[in-house]
């Protein structure tokens, strides 16, 4: 989190949204200083600066399409970004930020060499955008139009850009994020990322699978109820729970990884491909 008493602003650093680059620019050229911790929320600044001081500040944050962030998070798992996933100090049980769910998703990707789609299906609730970061913020900068939005933000605090925003933490070999979403991944994203997409003002791409018009949901529910009342003997097969489905996907991915390893042991060495 970056604060400037002189220029009257507070920048909330949301993960995977170019916040590192913005923070660096604010510190080097716009009188900013780091307070609290890197990904602190506004209520934490209140504890350090006081409610009156935080109330007068212009509070802004960067946002990014959660579907894009989800692919970036997958790459963080694949590369063990900054060694986080093997660092006991960042585990939530030790007072850090890394949840057991996220740690298990890392173990899964490492053990199975999972594709993004396999990862998304096995861990549909893996973190993308942390919505509590938005609470108390006055203004949002979009990752997709960062330079223009940052210039507008600076104008609001009486400043002007000193230079283009320098790049930081860039995934060099990452393909455009829509390329990673096959049909199963699209369906999972429709269910698990809808809240984040709506809160941040993003829309799912046209033509994605797994969509149902919201206006039809009530009609479908009434139709389903009527059919059950008229044909009580008609029973649907029980659907597997999320836990059962996740366990099945993990088992299938591990079996595929084992088959690839066995095939590699019996075949001449081949060059490896980058990417997911």
Short mmCIF file of C-alpha atoms in Angstrom, two decimals:
data_model
loop_
_atom_site.label_atom_id
_atom_site.label_comp_id
_atom_site.label_asym_id
_atom_site.label_seq_id
_atom_site.Cartn_x
_atom_site.Cartn_y
_atom_site.Cartn_z
CA UNK A 1 0.00 0.00 0.00
CA UNK A 2 1.35 3.42 -1.02
CA UNK A 3 0.50 6.65 0.82
CA UNK A 4 1.29 10.32 0.26
CA UNK A 5 0.32 12.87 2.86
CA UNK A 6 1.59 15.69 0.65
CA UNK A 7 -0.46 14.74 -2.42
CA UNK A 8 -3.38 13.27 -0.50
CA UNK A 9 -3.68 9.77 -1.93
CA UNK A 10 -3.71 6.12 -0.93
CA UNK A 11 -3.02 3.36 -3.44
CA UNK A 12 -4.35 -0.14 -2.68
CA UNK A 13 -2.20 -2.82 -4.33
CA UNK A 14 -4.35 -5.66 -5.67
CA UNK A 15 -2.45 -8.76 -6.73
CA UNK A 16 -1.75 -9.44 -10.43
CA UNK A 17 -3.04 -6.06 -11.62
CA UNK A 18 0.25 -4.20 -12.37
CA UNK A 19 0.14 -2.82 -8.83
CA UNK A 20 3.91 -3.36 -8.44
CA UNK A 21 4.64 -1.10 -11.42
CA UNK A 22 2.18 1.58 -10.22
CA UNK A 23 3.59 1.47 -6.68
CA UNK A 24 7.14 1.88 -7.99
CA UNK A 25 6.11 4.89 -10.07
CA UNK A 26 4.31 6.53 -7.15
CA UNK A 27 7.28 6.08 -4.81
CA UNK A 28 9.89 7.27 -7.32
CA UNK A 29 8.03 10.20 -8.86
CA UNK A 30 4.95 11.18 -6.85
CA UNK A 31 5.94 11.35 -3.18
CA UNK A 32 4.62 7.95 -2.17
CA UNK A 33 5.80 5.84 0.76
CA UNK A 34 4.96 2.22 1.55
CA UNK A 35 2.82 1.63 4.64
CA UNK A 36 1.13 -1.38 6.29
CA UNK A 37 2.07 -4.23 3.93
CA UNK A 38 2.06 -4.66 0.16
CA UNK A 39 -1.50 -5.93 -0.30
CA UNK A 40 -3.16 -4.18 2.65
CA UNK A 41 -6.80 -3.07 2.56
CA UNK A 42 -8.22 0.37 3.38
CA UNK A 43 -9.34 -0.65 6.87
CA UNK A 44 -5.72 -1.50 7.70
CA UNK A 45 -4.65 1.99 6.67
CA UNK A 46 -7.25 3.37 9.06
CA UNK A 47 -5.54 1.53 11.90
CA UNK A 48 -2.15 3.04 10.98
CA UNK A 49 -3.09 6.57 9.82
CA UNK A 50 -6.37 7.19 11.62
CA UNK A 51 -9.90 7.47 10.24
CA UNK A 52 -9.79 11.23 9.65
CA UNK A 53 -6.60 11.07 7.59
CA UNK A 54 -7.81 8.15 5.45
CA UNK A 55 -11.17 9.86 4.90
CA UNK A 56 -9.52 12.89 3.26
CA UNK A 57 -7.34 10.81 0.93
CA UNK A 58 -8.13 9.95 -2.68
CA UNK A 59 -8.11 6.16 -2.57
CA UNK A 60 -7.56 4.22 -5.79
CA UNK A 61 -6.92 0.65 -6.90
CA UNK A 62 -6.12 -1.32 -10.05
CA UNK A 63 -8.50 -3.97 -11.43
CA UNK A 64 -8.12 -6.59 -14.14
CA UNK A 65 -10.33 -9.14 -15.87
CA UNK A 66 -10.58 -12.06 -13.39
CA UNK A 67 -10.39 -14.55 -16.29
CA UNK A 68 -7.02 -13.08 -17.26
CA UNK A 69 -5.83 -13.08 -13.64
CA UNK A 70 -6.82 -16.74 -13.27
CA UNK A 71 -4.47 -17.72 -16.10
CA UNK A 72 -1.70 -15.61 -14.52
CA UNK A 73 -2.28 -17.36 -11.19
CA UNK A 74 -1.95 -20.71 -12.95
CA UNK A 75 1.44 -19.60 -14.28
CA UNK A 76 2.41 -18.55 -10.76
CA UNK A 77 1.75 -22.13 -9.68
CA UNK A 78 3.66 -23.62 -12.61
CA UNK A 79 6.71 -21.43 -11.89
CA UNK A 80 6.39 -21.28 -8.10
CA UNK A 81 6.33 -17.49 -8.37
CA UNK A 82 8.85 -15.86 -5.99
CA UNK A 83 9.16 -19.23 -4.24
CA UNK A 84 5.88 -18.56 -2.43
CA UNK A 85 4.45 -22.06 -2.69
CA UNK A 86 7.45 -23.68 -1.02
CA UNK A 87 7.94 -20.97 1.61
CA UNK A 88 6.48 -22.01 5.01
CA UNK A 89 6.45 -18.37 6.16
CA UNK A 90 3.63 -17.43 3.75
CA UNK A 91 1.34 -20.31 4.74
CA UNK A 92 -1.88 -19.15 6.37
CA UNK A 93 -1.36 -21.58 9.24
CA UNK A 94 1.88 -19.72 9.99
CA UNK A 95 0.26 -16.29 9.81
CA UNK A 96 0.80 -15.75 6.07
CA UNK A 97 -1.60 -15.32 3.16
CA UNK A 98 -1.35 -18.69 1.36
CA UNK A 99 -4.44 -20.79 2.06
CA UNK A 100 -4.50 -24.56 2.24
CA UNK A 101 -6.69 -24.57 -0.91
CA UNK A 102 -4.07 -22.61 -2.86
CA UNK A 103 -1.29 -24.82 -1.54
CA UNK A 104 -3.16 -27.95 -2.63
CA UNK A 105 -3.68 -26.43 -6.08
CA UNK A 106 0.09 -25.94 -6.35
CA UNK A 107 0.72 -29.55 -5.30
CA UNK A 108 -1.81 -30.72 -7.88
CA UNK A 109 -0.21 -28.78 -10.75
CA UNK A 110 3.27 -29.94 -9.78
CA UNK A 111 2.31 -33.60 -9.38
CA UNK A 112 0.20 -33.90 -12.53
CA UNK A 113 1.70 -31.36 -14.94
CA UNK A 114 -1.90 -30.16 -15.32
CA UNK A 115 -3.04 -27.89 -18.13
CA UNK A 116 -4.90 -24.71 -17.22
CA UNK A 117 -8.23 -26.38 -18.00
CA UNK A 118 -7.43 -29.35 -15.75
CA UNK A 119 -6.37 -26.97 -12.97
CA UNK A 120 -9.54 -24.88 -13.35
CA UNK A 121 -11.80 -27.93 -13.19
CA UNK A 122 -10.04 -29.43 -10.16
CA UNK A 123 -9.79 -26.11 -8.27
CA UNK A 124 -12.66 -23.91 -9.51
CA UNK A 125 -12.47 -21.57 -6.52
CA UNK A 126 -8.78 -20.80 -6.81
CA UNK A 127 -8.23 -17.13 -6.09
CA UNK A 128 -8.27 -14.57 -8.89
CA UNK A 129 -9.35 -11.09 -7.69
CA UNK A 130 -9.69 -10.45 -3.94
CA UNK A 131 -12.91 -8.39 -3.83
CA UNK A 132 -12.46 -6.99 -0.27
CA UNK A 133 -9.65 -4.84 -1.71
CA UNK A 134 -12.34 -2.71 -3.38
CA UNK A 135 -13.96 -1.65 -0.10
CA UNK A 136 -13.39 2.01 0.64
CA UNK A 137 -11.78 2.85 -2.72
CA UNK A 138 -12.90 5.95 -4.64
CA UNK A 139 -11.49 5.15 -8.07
CA UNK A 140 -10.45 2.17 -10.19
CA UNK A 141 -7.76 1.90 -12.86
CA UNK A 142 -8.25 -0.82 -15.45
CA UNK A 143 -5.27 -2.98 -16.32
CA UNK A 144 -6.43 -2.99 -19.92
CA UNK A 145 -6.12 0.83 -20.20
CA UNK A 146 -3.53 1.38 -17.49
CA UNK A 147 -1.50 4.29 -18.90
CA UNK A 148 -4.56 6.39 -19.71
CA UNK A 149 -6.27 5.58 -16.40
CA UNK A 150 -3.10 6.32 -14.42
CA UNK A 151 -2.73 9.69 -16.16
CA UNK A 152 -6.33 10.53 -15.20
CA UNK A 153 -5.70 9.43 -11.62
CA UNK A 154 -2.62 11.65 -11.39
CA UNK A 155 -4.61 14.58 -12.77
CA UNK A 156 -7.12 14.15 -9.94
CA UNK A 157 -4.38 14.57 -7.34
CA UNK A 158 -2.77 17.49 -9.13
CA UNK A 159 0.07 15.55 -10.71
CA UNK A 160 1.19 14.67 -14.25
CA UNK A 161 2.84 11.50 -15.61
CA UNK A 162 6.65 11.56 -15.39
CA UNK A 163 7.08 8.72 -17.90
CA UNK A 164 5.23 5.68 -19.29
CA UNK A 165 4.54 3.06 -16.63
CA UNK A 166 7.50 0.64 -16.50
CA UNK A 167 6.69 -3.04 -16.90
CA UNK A 168 7.08 -5.36 -13.89
CA UNK A 169 6.50 -9.09 -13.28
CA UNK A 170 5.61 -9.73 -16.94
CA UNK A 171 4.89 -13.31 -18.08
CA UNK A 172 6.94 -13.35 -21.27
CA UNK A 173 5.66 -16.55 -22.87
CA UNK A 174 2.03 -16.28 -21.81
CA UNK A 175 -0.44 -16.49 -24.70
CA UNK A 176 -3.59 -14.30 -24.86
CA UNK A 177 -5.72 -15.48 -21.96
CA UNK A 178 -8.80 -16.57 -24.03
CA UNK A 179 -6.59 -19.24 -25.66
CA UNK A 180 -6.49 -21.19 -22.38
CA UNK A 181 -10.25 -21.56 -22.00
CA UNK A 182 -11.55 -24.69 -23.70
CA UNK A 183 -15.20 -25.72 -23.28
CA UNK A 184 -14.85 -27.28 -19.80
CA UNK A 185 -12.82 -24.32 -18.52
CA UNK A 186 -15.40 -21.87 -19.89
CA UNK A 187 -18.21 -23.71 -18.11
CA UNK A 188 -16.30 -23.71 -14.81
CA UNK A 189 -15.47 -20.00 -15.13
CA UNK A 190 -19.12 -19.15 -15.79
CA UNK A 191 -20.01 -20.65 -12.42
CA UNK A 192 -17.04 -19.76 -10.24
CA UNK A 193 -16.04 -16.30 -11.51
CA UNK A 194 -19.43 -14.71 -12.12
CA UNK A 195 -19.41 -12.72 -8.87
CA UNK A 196 -15.95 -11.27 -9.50
CA UNK A 197 -16.77 -10.44 -13.12
CA UNK A 198 -19.92 -8.57 -12.12
CA UNK A 199 -18.26 -6.70 -9.23
CA UNK A 200 -15.42 -5.49 -11.45
CA UNK A 201 -17.61 -4.65 -14.45
CA UNK A 202 -16.31 -7.27 -16.89
CA UNK A 203 -18.37 -9.45 -19.25
CA UNK A 204 -17.80 -13.03 -20.33
CA UNK A 205 -16.84 -13.37 -24.02
CA UNK A 206 -19.71 -13.93 -26.43
CA UNK A 207 -20.25 -17.54 -27.39
CA UNK A 208 -18.83 -19.11 -24.27
CA UNK A 209 -20.43 -22.38 -23.14
CA UNK A 210 -22.21 -22.88 -19.86
CA UNK A 211 -24.33 -19.73 -20.04
CA UNK A 212 -27.99 -19.42 -19.17
CA UNK A 213 -29.95 -16.17 -19.61
CA UNK A 214 -30.69 -14.80 -16.15
CA UNK A 215 -34.23 -13.89 -17.14
CA UNK A 216 -35.01 -17.53 -17.83
CA UNK A 217 -33.80 -18.90 -14.50
CA UNK A 218 -37.15 -18.44 -12.73
CA UNK A 219 -39.05 -20.06 -15.60
CA UNK A 220 -36.69 -23.03 -15.63
CA UNK A 221 -37.11 -23.47 -11.88
CA UNK A 222 -40.92 -23.40 -12.13
CA UNK A 223 -40.86 -25.83 -15.07
CA UNK A 224 -38.57 -28.20 -13.17
CA UNK A 225 -40.85 -28.06 -10.11
CA UNK A 226 -43.97 -28.73 -12.21
CA UNK A 227 -42.39 -31.74 -13.90
CA UNK A 228 -41.37 -33.21 -10.56
CA UNK A 229 -44.87 -32.77 -9.18
CA UNK A 230 -46.49 -34.41 -12.24
CA UNK A 231 -43.99 -37.28 -12.43
CA UNK A 232 -42.84 -38.04 -8.86
CA UNK A 233 -41.62 -41.49 -9.90
CA UNK A 234 -39.07 -39.98 -12.29
CA UNK A 235 -35.80 -39.77 -10.40
CA UNK A 236 -32.61 -38.13 -11.53
CA UNK A 237 -29.34 -39.83 -10.89
CA UNK A 238 -27.57 -38.10 -7.98
CA UNK A 239 -24.98 -35.59 -9.09
CA UNK A 240 -21.49 -35.93 -7.66
CA UNK A 241 -20.53 -33.40 -5.03
CA UNK A 242 -17.87 -30.79 -5.74
CA UNK A 243 -15.46 -32.74 -3.54
CA UNK A 244 -16.13 -35.99 -5.40
CA UNK A 245 -15.74 -34.26 -8.77
CA UNK A 246 -12.50 -32.64 -7.69
CA UNK A 247 -11.12 -35.95 -6.46
CA UNK A 248 -12.06 -37.63 -9.73
CA UNK A 249 -10.38 -34.90 -11.79
CA UNK A 250 -7.25 -35.11 -9.66
CA UNK A 251 -7.14 -38.90 -10.08
CA UNK A 252 -7.65 -38.64 -13.85
CA UNK A 253 -4.94 -35.99 -14.23
CA UNK A 254 -2.50 -38.03 -12.16
CA UNK A 255 -3.22 -41.07 -14.29
CA UNK A 256 -2.50 -39.06 -17.44
CA UNK A 257 0.74 -37.77 -15.93
CA UNK A 258 1.80 -41.30 -15.01
CA UNK A 259 1.04 -42.48 -18.55
CA UNK A 260 3.13 -39.67 -20.01
CA UNK A 261 6.01 -40.54 -17.68
CA UNK A 262 5.80 -44.21 -18.67
CA UNK A 263 5.72 -43.34 -22.36
CA UNK A 264 8.71 -41.06 -21.92
CA UNK A 265 10.68 -43.79 -20.20
CA UNK A 266 10.16 -46.14 -23.15
CA UNK A 267 10.83 -43.57 -25.89
CA UNK A 268 13.92 -41.62 -27.00
CA UNK A 269 14.37 -38.25 -25.33
CA UNK A 270 12.33 -35.50 -27.00
CA UNK A 271 12.52 -31.73 -26.79
CA UNK A 272 10.10 -30.10 -24.35
CA UNK A 273 7.62 -27.37 -25.20
CA UNK A 274 7.10 -24.20 -23.23
CA UNK A 275 3.77 -22.80 -22.14
CA UNK A 276 0.74 -24.54 -20.76
#
